[in-house]
C-alpha positions as semicolon CSV with decimal commas, in nm:
position;residue;x (nm);y (nm);z (nm)
1;M;3,664;0,697;-2,250
2;T;3,483;0,417;-2,069
3;G;3,684;0,484;-1,749
4;A;3,616;0,853;-1,764
5;L;3,239;0,793;-1,803
6;A;3,261;0,556;-1,504
7;Q;3,433;0,822;-1,294
8;V;3,171;1,084;-1,404
9;A;2,888;0,838;-1,303
10;T;3,050;0,786;-0,960
11;L;3,081;1,142;-0,884
12;I;2,727;1,215;-0,995
13;A;2,601;0,924;-0,782
14;K;2,795;1,078;-0,481
15;D;2,643;1,425;-0,523
16;L;2,293;1,276;-0,566
17;R;2,335;1,052;-0,262
18;I;2,443;1,336;-0,057
19;E;2,139;1,552;-0,162
20;A;1,905;1,246;-0,103
21;R;2,051;1,211;0,237
22;N;2,003;1,576;0,363
23;R;1,748;1,700;0,103
24;Q;1,855;2,058;0,204
25;T;1,948;2,208;-0,132
26;L;1,650;2,075;-0,341
27;G;1,398;2,171;-0,062
28;L;1,542;2,514;-0,016
29;V;1,576;2,585;-0,377
30;A;1,224;2,478;-0,459
31;V;1,069;2,692;-0,189
32;L;1,277;2,986;-0,320
33;G;1,157;2,936;-0,673
34;I;0,779;2,914;-0,556
35;L;0,825;3,225;-0,334
36;I;0,978;3,421;-0,628
37;I;0,697;3,331;-0,864
38;T;0,425;3,413;-0,589
39;V;0,584;3,744;-0,522
40;L;0,615;3,853;-0,879
41;G;0,294;3,716;-0,980
42;L;0,114;3,909;-0,709
43;G;0,312;4,226;-0,813
44;L;0,252;4,175;-1,194
45;G;-0,102;4,040;-1,174
46;A;-0,172;3,685;-1,267
47;Q;-0,417;3,790;-1,524
48;N;-0,284;3,981;-1,837
49;N;-0,282;4,000;-2,196
50;V;0,060;3,860;-2,253
51;A;0,053;3,579;-2,018
52;G;0,307;3,372;-2,209
53;F;0,568;3,639;-2,195
54;S;0,511;3,730;-1,835
55;A;0,513;3,373;-1,726
56;T;0,834;3,277;-1,912
57;A;1,002;3,597;-1,777
58;V;0,886;3,517;-1,423
59;L;0,999;3,153;-1,465
60;W;1,345;3,275;-1,577
61;V;1,384;3,469;-1,254
62;A;1,293;3,175;-1,054
63;Y;1,532;2,947;-1,253
64;L;1,824;3,196;-1,223
65;F;1,812;3,253;-0,851
66;S;1,740;2,891;-0,786
67;G;2,010;2,780;-1,002
68;V;2,255;3,001;-0,844
69;L;2,178;2,858;-0,518
70;C;2,220;2,504;-0,657
71;F;2,554;2,586;-0,797
72;E;2,666;2,735;-0,450
73;K;2,538;2,420;-0,248
74;T;2,691;2,160;-0,478
75;F;3,049;2,315;-0,448
76;A;2,991;2,397;-0,081
77;V;2,958;2,024;-0,014
78;E;3,309;1,967;-0,158
79;R;3,469;2,261;0,027
80;N;3,356;2,113;0,365
81;D;3,615;1,906;0,551
82;A;3,861;1,957;0,272
83;V;3,685;1,712;0,046
84;L;3,759;1,905;-0,262
85;A;4,140;1,897;-0,186
86;A;4,115;1,515;-0,150
87;L;3,930;1,489;-0,485
88;L;4,183;1,693;-0,663
89;M;4,453;1,456;-0,547
90;A;4,262;1,166;-0,683
91;P;4,388;1,022;-1,017
92;I;4,095;1,170;-1,226
93;D;4,102;1,440;-1,490
94;R;3,975;1,797;-1,384
95;G;3,722;1,789;-1,674
96;V;3,571;1,481;-1,526
97;I;3,489;1,678;-1,217
98;Y;3,328;1,953;-1,420
99;L;3,106;1,720;-1,619
100;A;3,002;1,535;-1,290
101;K;2,914;1,870;-1,133
102;L;2,737;1,998;-1,448
103;V;2,516;1,688;-1,471
104;S;2,447;1,709;-1,097
105;N;2,340;2,058;-1,111
106;L;2,139;1,994;-1,418
107;V;1,948;1,713;-1,231
108;L;1,877;1,956;-0,938
109;I;1,771;2,229;-1,158
110;A;1,536;1,995;-1,366
111;A;1,387;1,881;-1,033
112;V;1,330;2,227;-0,918
113;A;1,192;2,326;-1,266
114;A;0,955;2,028;-1,239
115;V;0,802;2,190;-0,920
116;V;0,836;2,552;-1,003
117;T;0,713;2,545;-1,359
118;P;0,364;2,407;-1,273
119;V;0,315;2,669;-1,009
120;G;0,406;2,958;-1,266
121;V;0,180;2,800;-1,528
122;L;-0,103;2,769;-1,295
123;F;-0,051;3,116;-1,127
124;F;-0,037;3,303;-1,469
125;G;-0,293;3,084;-1,659
126;F;-0,022;3,004;-1,912
127;D;-0,170;2,753;-2,159
128;L;0,111;2,521;-2,264
129;S;-0,107;2,293;-2,471
130;A;-0,047;2,493;-2,790
131;A;0,323;2,395;-2,806
132;P;0,454;2,205;-2,507
133;L;0,734;2,027;-2,666
134;T;0,854;2,373;-2,790
135;F;0,841;2,510;-2,447
136;A;1,029;2,217;-2,304
137;G;1,290;2,205;-2,562
138;V;1,376;2,570;-2,569
139;M;1,397;2,584;-2,189
140;A;1,608;2,262;-2,171
141;L;1,855;2,419;-2,418
142;S;1,868;2,740;-2,223
143;I;1,907;2,571;-1,887
144;V;2,207;2,348;-2,019
145;G;2,387;2,678;-2,113
146;F;2,296;2,834;-1,779
147;A;2,428;2,529;-1,588
148;A;2,746;2,528;-1,799
149;V;2,815;2,880;-1,718
150;G;2,706;2,852;-1,351
151;T;2,910;2,540;-1,272
152;L;3,221;2,696;-1,403
153;F;3,200;3,009;-1,214
154;A;3,072;2,844;-0,894
155;A;3,405;2,669;-0,902
156;M;3,589;3,000;-0,934
157;V;3,412;3,175;-0,638
158;S;3,339;2,887;-0,401
159;S;3,665;2,962;-0,212
160;T;3,572;3,329;-0,157
161;R;3,355;3,490;0,111
162;L;3,123;3,663;-0,145
163;Q;2,988;3,347;-0,300
164;G;2,620;3,442;-0,341
165;G;2,649;3,806;-0,451
166;L;2,958;3,750;-0,660
167;L;2,832;3,436;-0,836
168;A;2,508;3,598;-0,927
169;M;2,687;3,915;-1,059
170;M;2,909;3,691;-1,278
171;V;2,658;3,450;-1,406
172;F;2,350;3,660;-1,471
173;P;2,515;3,902;-1,734
174;I;2,648;3,602;-1,930
175;T;2,335;3,420;-1,937
176;L;2,136;3,727;-2,044
177;P;2,139;3,632;-2,412
178;L;1,978;3,286;-2,318
179;V;1,701;3,454;-2,126
180;M;1,633;3,720;-2,406
181;V;1,622;3,467;-2,682
182;S;1,421;3,193;-2,497
183;T;1,172;3,465;-2,367
184;Q;1,122;3,614;-2,734
185;L;1,087;3,260;-2,865
186;M;0,811;3,184;-2,620
187;M;0,639;3,517;-2,680
188;K;0,636;3,435;-3,074
189;T;0,523;3,088;-3,012
190;F;0,239;3,138;-2,769
191;R;0,126;3,508;-2,851
192;D;0,194;3,506;-3,232
193;G;0,164;3,134;-3,304
194;V;0,498;3,138;-3,490
195;A;0,729;2,849;-3,452
196;P;1,083;2,902;-3,355
197;S;1,309;2,986;-3,629
198;P;1,621;2,767;-3,696
199;G;1,832;3,071;-3,644
200;A;1,701;3,148;-3,301
201;V;1,727;2,790;-3,190
202;G;2,082;2,792;-3,341
203;V;2,173;3,066;-3,100
204;L;2,076;2,866;-2,807
205;V;2,273;2,563;-2,932
206;A;2,574;2,771;-3,012
207;F;2,585;2,917;-2,660
208;D;2,560;2,580;-2,513
209;V;2,829;2,431;-2,725
210;I;3,073;2,722;-2,680
211;F;3,032;2,742;-2,304
212;L;3,043;2,364;-2,254
213;V;3,378;2,338;-2,444
214;V;3,527;2,639;-2,290
215;S;3,423;2,551;-1,942
216;W;3,556;2,211;-1,981
217;L;3,881;2,326;-2,105
218;V;3,942;2,599;-1,853
219;F;3,804;2,420;-1,545
220;E;4,154;2,280;-1,440
221;W;4,276;2,636;-1,421
222;V;3,997;2,785;-1,228
223;L;3,951;2,518;-0,968
224;E;4,156;2,563;-0,661
225;P;4,191;2,325;-0,354
């Protein structure tokens, strides 16, 4: 177990060093997220009677498209110069590669969310002071499930020529329950003042657990050199 964790940490450090060196993925994805919020905000109107619902929905659109781009970029790095083939020949378990990519994607998405979320909050006048921890907790649970699905399917389509469109078509429908549940929870919390029910939070947790386990188990079969 210690050896596997060390391998995961090494691969995560490699991905983050590459990103820190070129800074292409994070900068591009953050700009994309801000543009999405700006365009949708101008189209929907920043001032409305259900700011919490609108802001959460728009933030999710930014998270989804930004996340798909993150997934693409992290696997594109491995595909360049046959790096992935060399990694697959290394004496490490395929599940280790999945966990490392998952954590790397979560770090990138969290960094993007740290930039994009304040923009959406300010643009829509979304007052988080009523339940900031609820917002953070629900979004964190949802993004973990989103990253679990996205990392798996990014590995499946990374060798095809239809990466962007195909990845989005595969990931978005599967993550729809996360978007719906988290958006409804935010609406009840900030519009109705009702705390999230254990059942609704349990749906998010169950989604995360199921897809984390399934993705870890099948990753070996979907990853191709």
